[in-house]
Coordinates of C-alpha atoms and ligand atoms in Angstrom, one line a residue:
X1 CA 5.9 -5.4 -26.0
X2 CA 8.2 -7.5 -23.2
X3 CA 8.5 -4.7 -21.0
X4 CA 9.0 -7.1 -18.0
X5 CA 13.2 -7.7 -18.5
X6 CA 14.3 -9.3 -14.9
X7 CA 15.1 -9.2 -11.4
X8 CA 17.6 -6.8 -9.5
X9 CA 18.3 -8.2 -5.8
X10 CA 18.0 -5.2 -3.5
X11 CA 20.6 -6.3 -1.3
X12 CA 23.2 -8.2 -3.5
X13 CA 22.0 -6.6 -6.8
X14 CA 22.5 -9.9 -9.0
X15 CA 20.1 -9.8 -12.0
X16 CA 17.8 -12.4 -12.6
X17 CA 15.8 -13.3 -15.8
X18 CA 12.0 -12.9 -15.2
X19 CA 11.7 -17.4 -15.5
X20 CA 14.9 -18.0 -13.1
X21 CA 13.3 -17.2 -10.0
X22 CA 9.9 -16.4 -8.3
X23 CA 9.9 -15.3 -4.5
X24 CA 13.6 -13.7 -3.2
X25 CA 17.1 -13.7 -3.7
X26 CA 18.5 -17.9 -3.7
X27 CA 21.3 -16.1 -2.6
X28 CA 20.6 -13.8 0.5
X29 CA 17.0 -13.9 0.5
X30 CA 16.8 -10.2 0.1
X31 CA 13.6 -8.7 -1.3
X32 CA 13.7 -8.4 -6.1
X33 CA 13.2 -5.3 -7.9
X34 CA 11.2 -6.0 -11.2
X35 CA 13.0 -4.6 -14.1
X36 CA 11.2 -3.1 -17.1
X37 CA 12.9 -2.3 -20.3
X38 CA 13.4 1.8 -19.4
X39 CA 14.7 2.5 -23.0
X40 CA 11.5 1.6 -24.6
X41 CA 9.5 3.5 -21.7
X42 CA 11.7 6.5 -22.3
X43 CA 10.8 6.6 -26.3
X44 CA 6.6 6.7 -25.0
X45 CA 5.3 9.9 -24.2
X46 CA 3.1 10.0 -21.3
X47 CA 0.0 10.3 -23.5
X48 CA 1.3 7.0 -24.5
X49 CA 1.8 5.4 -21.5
X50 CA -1.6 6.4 -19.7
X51 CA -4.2 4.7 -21.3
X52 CA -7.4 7.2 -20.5
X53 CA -9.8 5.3 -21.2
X54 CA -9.5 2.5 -18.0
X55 CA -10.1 4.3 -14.8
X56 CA -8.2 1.8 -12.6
X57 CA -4.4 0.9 -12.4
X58 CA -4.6 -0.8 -15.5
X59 CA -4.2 3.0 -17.0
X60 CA -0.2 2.6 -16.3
X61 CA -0.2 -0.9 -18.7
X62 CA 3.0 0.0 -20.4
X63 CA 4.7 0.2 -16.9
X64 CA 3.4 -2.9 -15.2
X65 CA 5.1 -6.6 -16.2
X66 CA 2.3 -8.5 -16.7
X67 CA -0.1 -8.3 -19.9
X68 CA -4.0 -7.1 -19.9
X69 CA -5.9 -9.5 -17.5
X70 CA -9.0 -9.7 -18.9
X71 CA -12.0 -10.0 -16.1
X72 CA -14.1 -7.1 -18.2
X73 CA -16.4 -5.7 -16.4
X74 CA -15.9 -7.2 -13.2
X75 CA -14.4 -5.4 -9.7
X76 CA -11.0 -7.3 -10.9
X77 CA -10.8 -4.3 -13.1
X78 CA -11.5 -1.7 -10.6
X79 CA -8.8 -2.1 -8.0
X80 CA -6.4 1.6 -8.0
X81 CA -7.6 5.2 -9.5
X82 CA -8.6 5.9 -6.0
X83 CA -10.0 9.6 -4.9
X84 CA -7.3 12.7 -3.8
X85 CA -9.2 15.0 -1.8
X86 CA -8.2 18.6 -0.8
X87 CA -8.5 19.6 2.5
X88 CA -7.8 23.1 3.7
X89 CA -9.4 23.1 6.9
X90 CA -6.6 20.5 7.9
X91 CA -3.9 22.3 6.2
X92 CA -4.9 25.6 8.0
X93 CA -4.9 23.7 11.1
X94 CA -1.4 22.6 11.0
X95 CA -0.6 25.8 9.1
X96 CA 0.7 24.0 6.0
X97 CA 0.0 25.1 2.5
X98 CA -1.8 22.5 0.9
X99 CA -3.1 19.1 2.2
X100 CA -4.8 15.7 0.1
X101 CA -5.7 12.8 1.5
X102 CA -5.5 9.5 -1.2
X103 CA -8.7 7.8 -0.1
X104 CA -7.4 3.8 -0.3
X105 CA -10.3 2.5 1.1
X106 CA -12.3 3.1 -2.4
X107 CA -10.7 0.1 -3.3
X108 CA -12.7 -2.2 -4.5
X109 CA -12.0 -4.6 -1.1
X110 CA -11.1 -1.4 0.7
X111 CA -8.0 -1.6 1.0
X112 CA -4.5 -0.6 -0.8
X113 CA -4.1 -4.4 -0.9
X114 CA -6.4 -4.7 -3.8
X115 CA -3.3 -2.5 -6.0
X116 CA -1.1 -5.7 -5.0
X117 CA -3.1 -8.3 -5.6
X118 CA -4.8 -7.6 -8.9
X119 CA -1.1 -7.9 -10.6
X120 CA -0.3 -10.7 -8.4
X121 CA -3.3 -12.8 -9.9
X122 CA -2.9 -11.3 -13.3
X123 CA 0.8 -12.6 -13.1
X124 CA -0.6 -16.0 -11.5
X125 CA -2.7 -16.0 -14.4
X126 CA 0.1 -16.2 -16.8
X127 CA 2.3 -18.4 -15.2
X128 CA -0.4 -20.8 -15.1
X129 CA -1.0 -21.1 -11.5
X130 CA -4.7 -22.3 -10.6
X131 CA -4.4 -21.6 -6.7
X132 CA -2.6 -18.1 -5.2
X133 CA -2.4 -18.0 -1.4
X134 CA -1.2 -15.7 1.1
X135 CA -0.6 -14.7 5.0
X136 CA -2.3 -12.1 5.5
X137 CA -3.7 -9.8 8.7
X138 CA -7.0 -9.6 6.5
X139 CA -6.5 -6.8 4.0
X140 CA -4.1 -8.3 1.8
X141 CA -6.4 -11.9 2.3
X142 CA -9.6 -10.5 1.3
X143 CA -7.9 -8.4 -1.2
X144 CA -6.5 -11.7 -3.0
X145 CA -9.6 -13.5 -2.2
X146 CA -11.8 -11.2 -3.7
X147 CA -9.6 -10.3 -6.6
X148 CA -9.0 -13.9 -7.6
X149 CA -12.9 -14.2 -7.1
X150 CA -13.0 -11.6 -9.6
X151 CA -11.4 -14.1 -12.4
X152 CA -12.3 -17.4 -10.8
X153 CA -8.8 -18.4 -9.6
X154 CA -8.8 -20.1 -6.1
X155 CA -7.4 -18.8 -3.3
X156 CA -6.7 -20.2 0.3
X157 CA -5.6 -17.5 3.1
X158 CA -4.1 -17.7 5.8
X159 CA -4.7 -15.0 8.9
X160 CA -4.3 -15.1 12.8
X161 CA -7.3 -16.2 14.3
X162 CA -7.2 -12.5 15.9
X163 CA -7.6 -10.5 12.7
X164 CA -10.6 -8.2 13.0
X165 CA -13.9 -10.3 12.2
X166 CA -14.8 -8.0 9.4
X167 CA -12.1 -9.0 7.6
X168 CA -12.6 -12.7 7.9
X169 CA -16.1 -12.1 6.9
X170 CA -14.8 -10.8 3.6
X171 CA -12.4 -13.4 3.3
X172 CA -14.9 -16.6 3.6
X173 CA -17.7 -14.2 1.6
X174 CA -15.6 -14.2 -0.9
X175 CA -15.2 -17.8 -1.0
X176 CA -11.9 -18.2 -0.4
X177 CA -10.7 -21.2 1.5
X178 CA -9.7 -19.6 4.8
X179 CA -7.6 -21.2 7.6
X180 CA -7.1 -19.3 10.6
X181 CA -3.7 -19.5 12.7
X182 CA -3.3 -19.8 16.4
X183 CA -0.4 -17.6 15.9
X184 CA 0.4 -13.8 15.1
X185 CA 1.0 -12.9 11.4
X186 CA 4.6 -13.6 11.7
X187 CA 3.8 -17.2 12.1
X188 CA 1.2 -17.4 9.4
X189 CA 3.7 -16.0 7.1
X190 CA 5.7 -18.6 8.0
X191 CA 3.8 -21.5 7.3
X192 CA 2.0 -19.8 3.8
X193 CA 5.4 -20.6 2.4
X194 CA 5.8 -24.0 3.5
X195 CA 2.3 -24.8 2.1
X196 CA 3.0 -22.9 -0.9
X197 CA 6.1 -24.9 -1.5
X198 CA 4.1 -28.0 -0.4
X199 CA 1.4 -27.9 -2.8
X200 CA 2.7 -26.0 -5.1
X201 CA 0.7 -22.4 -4.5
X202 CA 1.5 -19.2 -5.9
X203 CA 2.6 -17.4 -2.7
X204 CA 1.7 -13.5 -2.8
X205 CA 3.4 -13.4 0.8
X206 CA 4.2 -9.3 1.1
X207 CA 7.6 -8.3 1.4
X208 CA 8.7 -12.0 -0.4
X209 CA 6.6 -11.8 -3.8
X210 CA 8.0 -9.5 -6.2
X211 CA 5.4 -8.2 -7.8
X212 CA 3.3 -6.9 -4.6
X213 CA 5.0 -4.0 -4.9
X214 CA 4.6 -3.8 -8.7
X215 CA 1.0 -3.3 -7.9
X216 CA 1.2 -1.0 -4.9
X217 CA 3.9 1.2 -7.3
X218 CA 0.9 2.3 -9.2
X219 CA -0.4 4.7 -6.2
X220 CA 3.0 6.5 -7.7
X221 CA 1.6 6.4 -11.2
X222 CA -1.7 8.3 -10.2
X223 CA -0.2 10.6 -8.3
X224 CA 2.3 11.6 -10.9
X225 CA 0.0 11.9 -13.5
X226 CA -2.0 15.0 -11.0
X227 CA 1.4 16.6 -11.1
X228 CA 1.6 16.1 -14.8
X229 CA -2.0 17.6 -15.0
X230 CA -0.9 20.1 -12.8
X231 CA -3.3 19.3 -9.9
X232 CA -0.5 18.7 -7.6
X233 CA 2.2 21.1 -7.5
X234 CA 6.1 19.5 -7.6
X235 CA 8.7 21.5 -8.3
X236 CA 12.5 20.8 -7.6
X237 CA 12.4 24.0 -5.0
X238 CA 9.0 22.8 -3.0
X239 CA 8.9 18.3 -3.7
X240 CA 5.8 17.0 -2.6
X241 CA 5.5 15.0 0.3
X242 CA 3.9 11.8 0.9
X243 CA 2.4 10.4 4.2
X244 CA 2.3 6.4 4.4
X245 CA 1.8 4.1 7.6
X246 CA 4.3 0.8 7.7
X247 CA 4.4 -2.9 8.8
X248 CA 6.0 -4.9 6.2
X249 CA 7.1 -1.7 4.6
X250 CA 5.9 -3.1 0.9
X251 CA 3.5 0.0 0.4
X252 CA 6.1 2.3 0.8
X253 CA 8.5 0.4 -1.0
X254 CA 6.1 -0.1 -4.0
X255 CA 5.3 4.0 -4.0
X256 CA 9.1 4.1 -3.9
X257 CA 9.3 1.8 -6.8
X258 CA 6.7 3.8 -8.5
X259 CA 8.6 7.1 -8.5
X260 CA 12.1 5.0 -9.5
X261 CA 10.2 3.5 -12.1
X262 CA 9.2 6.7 -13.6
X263 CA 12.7 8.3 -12.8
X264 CA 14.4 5.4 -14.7
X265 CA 12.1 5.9 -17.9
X266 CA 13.0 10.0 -18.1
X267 CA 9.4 11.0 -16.8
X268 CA 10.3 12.3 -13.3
X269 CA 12.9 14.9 -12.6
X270 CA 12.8 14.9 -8.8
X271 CA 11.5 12.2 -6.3
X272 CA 9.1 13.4 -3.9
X273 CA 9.6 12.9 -0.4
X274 CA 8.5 9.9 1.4
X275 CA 7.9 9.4 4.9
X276 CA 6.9 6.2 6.4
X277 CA 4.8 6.1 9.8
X278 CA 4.8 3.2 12.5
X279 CA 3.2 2.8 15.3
X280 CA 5.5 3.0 18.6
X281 CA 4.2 -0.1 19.2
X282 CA 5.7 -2.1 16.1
X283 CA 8.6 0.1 15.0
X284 CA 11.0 -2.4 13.7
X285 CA 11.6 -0.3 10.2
X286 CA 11.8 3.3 12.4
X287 CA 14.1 1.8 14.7
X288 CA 16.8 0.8 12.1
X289 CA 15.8 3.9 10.2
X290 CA 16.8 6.0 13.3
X291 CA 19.8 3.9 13.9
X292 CA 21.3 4.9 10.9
X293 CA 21.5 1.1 9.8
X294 CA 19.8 -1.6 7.0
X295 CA 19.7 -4.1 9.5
X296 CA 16.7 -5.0 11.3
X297 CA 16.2 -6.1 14.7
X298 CA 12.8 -7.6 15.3
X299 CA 10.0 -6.3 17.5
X300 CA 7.6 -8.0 20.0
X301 CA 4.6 -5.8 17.9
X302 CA 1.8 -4.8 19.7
X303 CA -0.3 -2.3 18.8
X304 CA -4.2 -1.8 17.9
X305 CA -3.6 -0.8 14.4
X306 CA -3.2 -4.6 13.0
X307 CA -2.4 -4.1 9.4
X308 CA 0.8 -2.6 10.2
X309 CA 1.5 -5.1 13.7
X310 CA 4.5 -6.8 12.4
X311 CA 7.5 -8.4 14.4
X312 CA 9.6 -9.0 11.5
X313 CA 9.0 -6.3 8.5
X314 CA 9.4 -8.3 5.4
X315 CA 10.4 -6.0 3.0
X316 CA 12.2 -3.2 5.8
X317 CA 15.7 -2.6 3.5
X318 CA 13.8 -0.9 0.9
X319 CA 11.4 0.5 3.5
X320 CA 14.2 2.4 5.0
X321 CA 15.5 3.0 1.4
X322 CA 12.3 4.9 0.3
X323 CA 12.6 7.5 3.2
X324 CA 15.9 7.8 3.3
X325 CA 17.0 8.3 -0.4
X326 CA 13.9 10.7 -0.8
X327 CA 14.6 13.1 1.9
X328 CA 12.0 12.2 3.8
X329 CA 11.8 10.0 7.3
X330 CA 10.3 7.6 9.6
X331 CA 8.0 9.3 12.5
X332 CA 6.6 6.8 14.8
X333 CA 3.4 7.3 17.1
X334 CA 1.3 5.7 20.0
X335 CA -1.9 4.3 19.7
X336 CA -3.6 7.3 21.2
X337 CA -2.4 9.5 18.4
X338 CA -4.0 6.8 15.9
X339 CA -7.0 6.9 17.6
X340 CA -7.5 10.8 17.3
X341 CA -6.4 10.9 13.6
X342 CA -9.3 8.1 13.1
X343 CA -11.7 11.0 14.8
X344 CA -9.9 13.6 12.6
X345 CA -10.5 12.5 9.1
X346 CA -13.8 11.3 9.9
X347 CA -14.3 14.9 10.7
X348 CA -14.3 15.6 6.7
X349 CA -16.0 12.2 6.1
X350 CA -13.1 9.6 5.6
X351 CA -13.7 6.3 7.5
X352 CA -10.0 5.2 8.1
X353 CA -8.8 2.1 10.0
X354 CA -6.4 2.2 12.5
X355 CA -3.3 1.6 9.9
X356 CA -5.4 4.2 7.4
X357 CA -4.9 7.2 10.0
X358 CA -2.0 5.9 11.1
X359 CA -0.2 8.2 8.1
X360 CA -2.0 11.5 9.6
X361 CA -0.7 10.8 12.8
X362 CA 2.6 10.8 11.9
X363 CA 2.3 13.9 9.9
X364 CA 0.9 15.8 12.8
X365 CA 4.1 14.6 14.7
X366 CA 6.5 15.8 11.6
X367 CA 4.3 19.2 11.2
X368 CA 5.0 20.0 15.1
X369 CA 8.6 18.9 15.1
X370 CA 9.4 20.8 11.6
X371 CA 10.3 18.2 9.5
X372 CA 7.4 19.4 6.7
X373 CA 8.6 21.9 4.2
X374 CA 5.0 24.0 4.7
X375 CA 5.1 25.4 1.1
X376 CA 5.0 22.1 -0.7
X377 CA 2.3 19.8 -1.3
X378 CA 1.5 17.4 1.2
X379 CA -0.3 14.0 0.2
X380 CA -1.6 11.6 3.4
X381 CA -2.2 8.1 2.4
X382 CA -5.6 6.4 3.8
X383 CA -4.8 2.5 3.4
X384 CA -7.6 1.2 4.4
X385 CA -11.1 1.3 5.6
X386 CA -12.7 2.0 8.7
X387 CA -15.6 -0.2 8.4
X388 CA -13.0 -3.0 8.4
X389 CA -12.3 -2.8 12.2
X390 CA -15.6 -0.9 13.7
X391 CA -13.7 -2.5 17.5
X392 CA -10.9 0.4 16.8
X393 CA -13.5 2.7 15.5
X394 CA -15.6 2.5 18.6
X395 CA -12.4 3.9 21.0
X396 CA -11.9 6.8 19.0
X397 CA -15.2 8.5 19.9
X398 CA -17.5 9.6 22.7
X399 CA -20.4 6.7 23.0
X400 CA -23.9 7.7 21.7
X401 CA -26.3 8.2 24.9
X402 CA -29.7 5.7 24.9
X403 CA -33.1 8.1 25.7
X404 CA -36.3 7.6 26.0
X405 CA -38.1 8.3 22.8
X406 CA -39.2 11.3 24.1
X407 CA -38.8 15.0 23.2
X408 CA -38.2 16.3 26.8
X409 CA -35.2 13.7 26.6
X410 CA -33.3 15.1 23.4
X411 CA -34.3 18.8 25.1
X412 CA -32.2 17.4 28.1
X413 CA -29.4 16.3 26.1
X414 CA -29.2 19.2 24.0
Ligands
PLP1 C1 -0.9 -3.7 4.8 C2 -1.4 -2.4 5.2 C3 -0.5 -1.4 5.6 C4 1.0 -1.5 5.6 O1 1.6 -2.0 4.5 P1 3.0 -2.7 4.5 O2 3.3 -3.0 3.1 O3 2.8 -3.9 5.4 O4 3.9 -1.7 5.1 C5 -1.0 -0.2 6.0 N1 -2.4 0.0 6.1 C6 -3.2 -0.9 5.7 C7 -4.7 -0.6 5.9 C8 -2.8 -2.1 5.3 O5 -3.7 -3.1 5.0
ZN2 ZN1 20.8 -11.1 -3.4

């Protein structure tokens, strides 16, 4: 089956056929849509579409554009089907009805990345490109890195020379060539694409290769198939609601895509609401979301949650989009609050990073300032692990006191 039928600009909306271009719009530059044929998804049934027997994102097949990968039996195959928890001692403390948190760092790189890049190598795969590259803060490095390791494709990433050393460690165990950039993320974005272009690369840049968020839309896919099941509850009266941090804004944009995806193929009735979270600190996407405008003024980004520090947002029109035509919204938060919501969800035994708990900050913030409809299902998004930046970690709780190894000591502390 040729599901994968073209690309729809999201700012022009020209159509492309899936071998005129790769990266943007030639035009305006604005961020592709992959199109899928939607009449022959609408003629599967679901049972048709999820195929039971993989428990990764390769389940959803018939509504990704690339073909089976292959890599059996190695973590290539494991990247998605990630863990929804219940957690009622959270809802009851923000007096909400029913709480989940989507646990991304069970990834097999730990991180949400790993959704992105496992269709962005399959798709390099079948284009016949031996070397994928990328800019990357770290997760979406190591994610490519280690799913390209997966297959044996190359890969060669490119991160500021500040990302967190945990994630360079993954990077260059993974074997990927790694070059690190005096420069913030904005300027190893940059340069990716020149090199790309260079030595002719496959670029998985975020926000600027299309089928990033093909990968990320499959978050959507797992999510829809609880409400399916009945697990989650989403019902035109009481949506569900869906918690996500920002910085390029191709997460939510790919969840987004998900949800449109299934809308367009007649097996979704209502979208759930999406609300994107940034920190104060790099707010590019809020700001324009709060101005009322798709046009978006960059930021000087600083902030300790560096998956989401961006100055530019790459892919912030249909960031905006995904709150805005969902009824949901953009919540920003400081630092501090991203700190506590680290120490909060490692209270049940969820090691977020800073980016991860980023998401239950800002539903704190939308909880107190009644923008949550407390009858419907809430879903917060962890993106990524807190063993990836144990610096961050480290600030959001009390140090542990040194004794001597005596009893009389711990009686003392106690
Ligand atoms: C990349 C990333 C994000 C943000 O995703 P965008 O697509 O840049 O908005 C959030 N959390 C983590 C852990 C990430 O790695
Ligand atoms: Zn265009």
């Amino acid at each position: 089956m040729t599901k994968f039928t073209g690309y729809v600009c999201s700012l022009c909306g020209r159509v492309y056929a899936p071998d005129e271009v790769t990266y943007t719009c030639p035009i305006d530059g604005g961020n592709l849509d992959v199109s899928l044929d939607y009449d022959a998804l609408r003629r599967l049934s679901p049972e048709q579409i999820i195929q039971h027997q993989e428990n990764s994102l390769w389940r959803y097949l018939p509504l990704l554009p690339v073909e089976h990968p292959g890599g059996e039996h190695t973590p290539f195959r494991a990247a998605g089907w990630t863990p929804l928890f219940r957690t009622d001692r959270l809802a009851n403390e923000l007096g909400i009805k029913s709480l989940w948190i989507k646990d991304e760092s069970r990834n097999p790189t730990a991180s949400f990345k790993d959704r992105a890049s496992a269709v962005v190598v399959a798709r390099a795969r079948e284009i016949g490109a031996e070397v994928v590259t990328t800019a990357s803060t770290g997760n979406a490095g190591a994610a490519l890195a280690g799913m390209a390791a997966a297959i044996g494709h190359k890969a060669v990433i490119f991160a500021p020379k500040t990302a967190p050393p945990a994630k360079i460690a993954q990077l260059l165990v993974f074997g990927a060539r790694v070059i690190l950039v005096n420069g913030n993320y904005d300027a190893a974005f940059d340069l990716t694409i020149e090199a790309a272009q260079e030595f002719g690369w496959y670029c998985r840049n975020t926000g600027y290769n299309p089928f990033t968020a093909e990968g990320k839309k499959t978050a959507a896919f797992e999510l829809w198939e609880k409400i399916l099941k009945g697990e989650l509850r989403h019902t035109p009266e009481n949506p569900l609601q869906i918690f996500v941090s920002v910085g390029d804004g191709n997460i939510i944009s790919g969840i987004h895509k998900g949800f449109r995806d299934l809308l367009s193929a007649g097996h979704l009735e209502v979208m759930p609401r999406i609300f994107g979270v940034q920190s104060e600190g790099s707010a590019a996407v809020a700001n324009a979301f709060f101005a009322g405008t798709e046009k978006i003024t960059p930021v000087q980004a600083a902030t300790l949650a560096d998956s989401i520090s961006v100055d530019l947002p790459r892919d912030g029109v249909r960031a905006i989009r995904a709150a805005r035509d969902t009824g949901g919204a953009y919540l920003t938060v400081p630092d501090g609050a991203i700190l506590t919501a680290i120490a909060v969800l490692g209270s049940l035994g969820i090691f977020a990073e800073p980016a991860g708990a980023t998401a239950y900050a800002g539903l704190v913030k939308a909880v107190n300032s009644g923008m949550v409809n407390g009858e419907s299902t809430t879903v917060v998004i962890n993106t990524g692990s807190g063993l990836k930046d144990i610096r961050a970690a480290m600030q959001a709780v009390p140090e542990a006191p040194v004794i001597e190894p005596s009893l009389s000591e711990v009686k003392k502390l106690l």
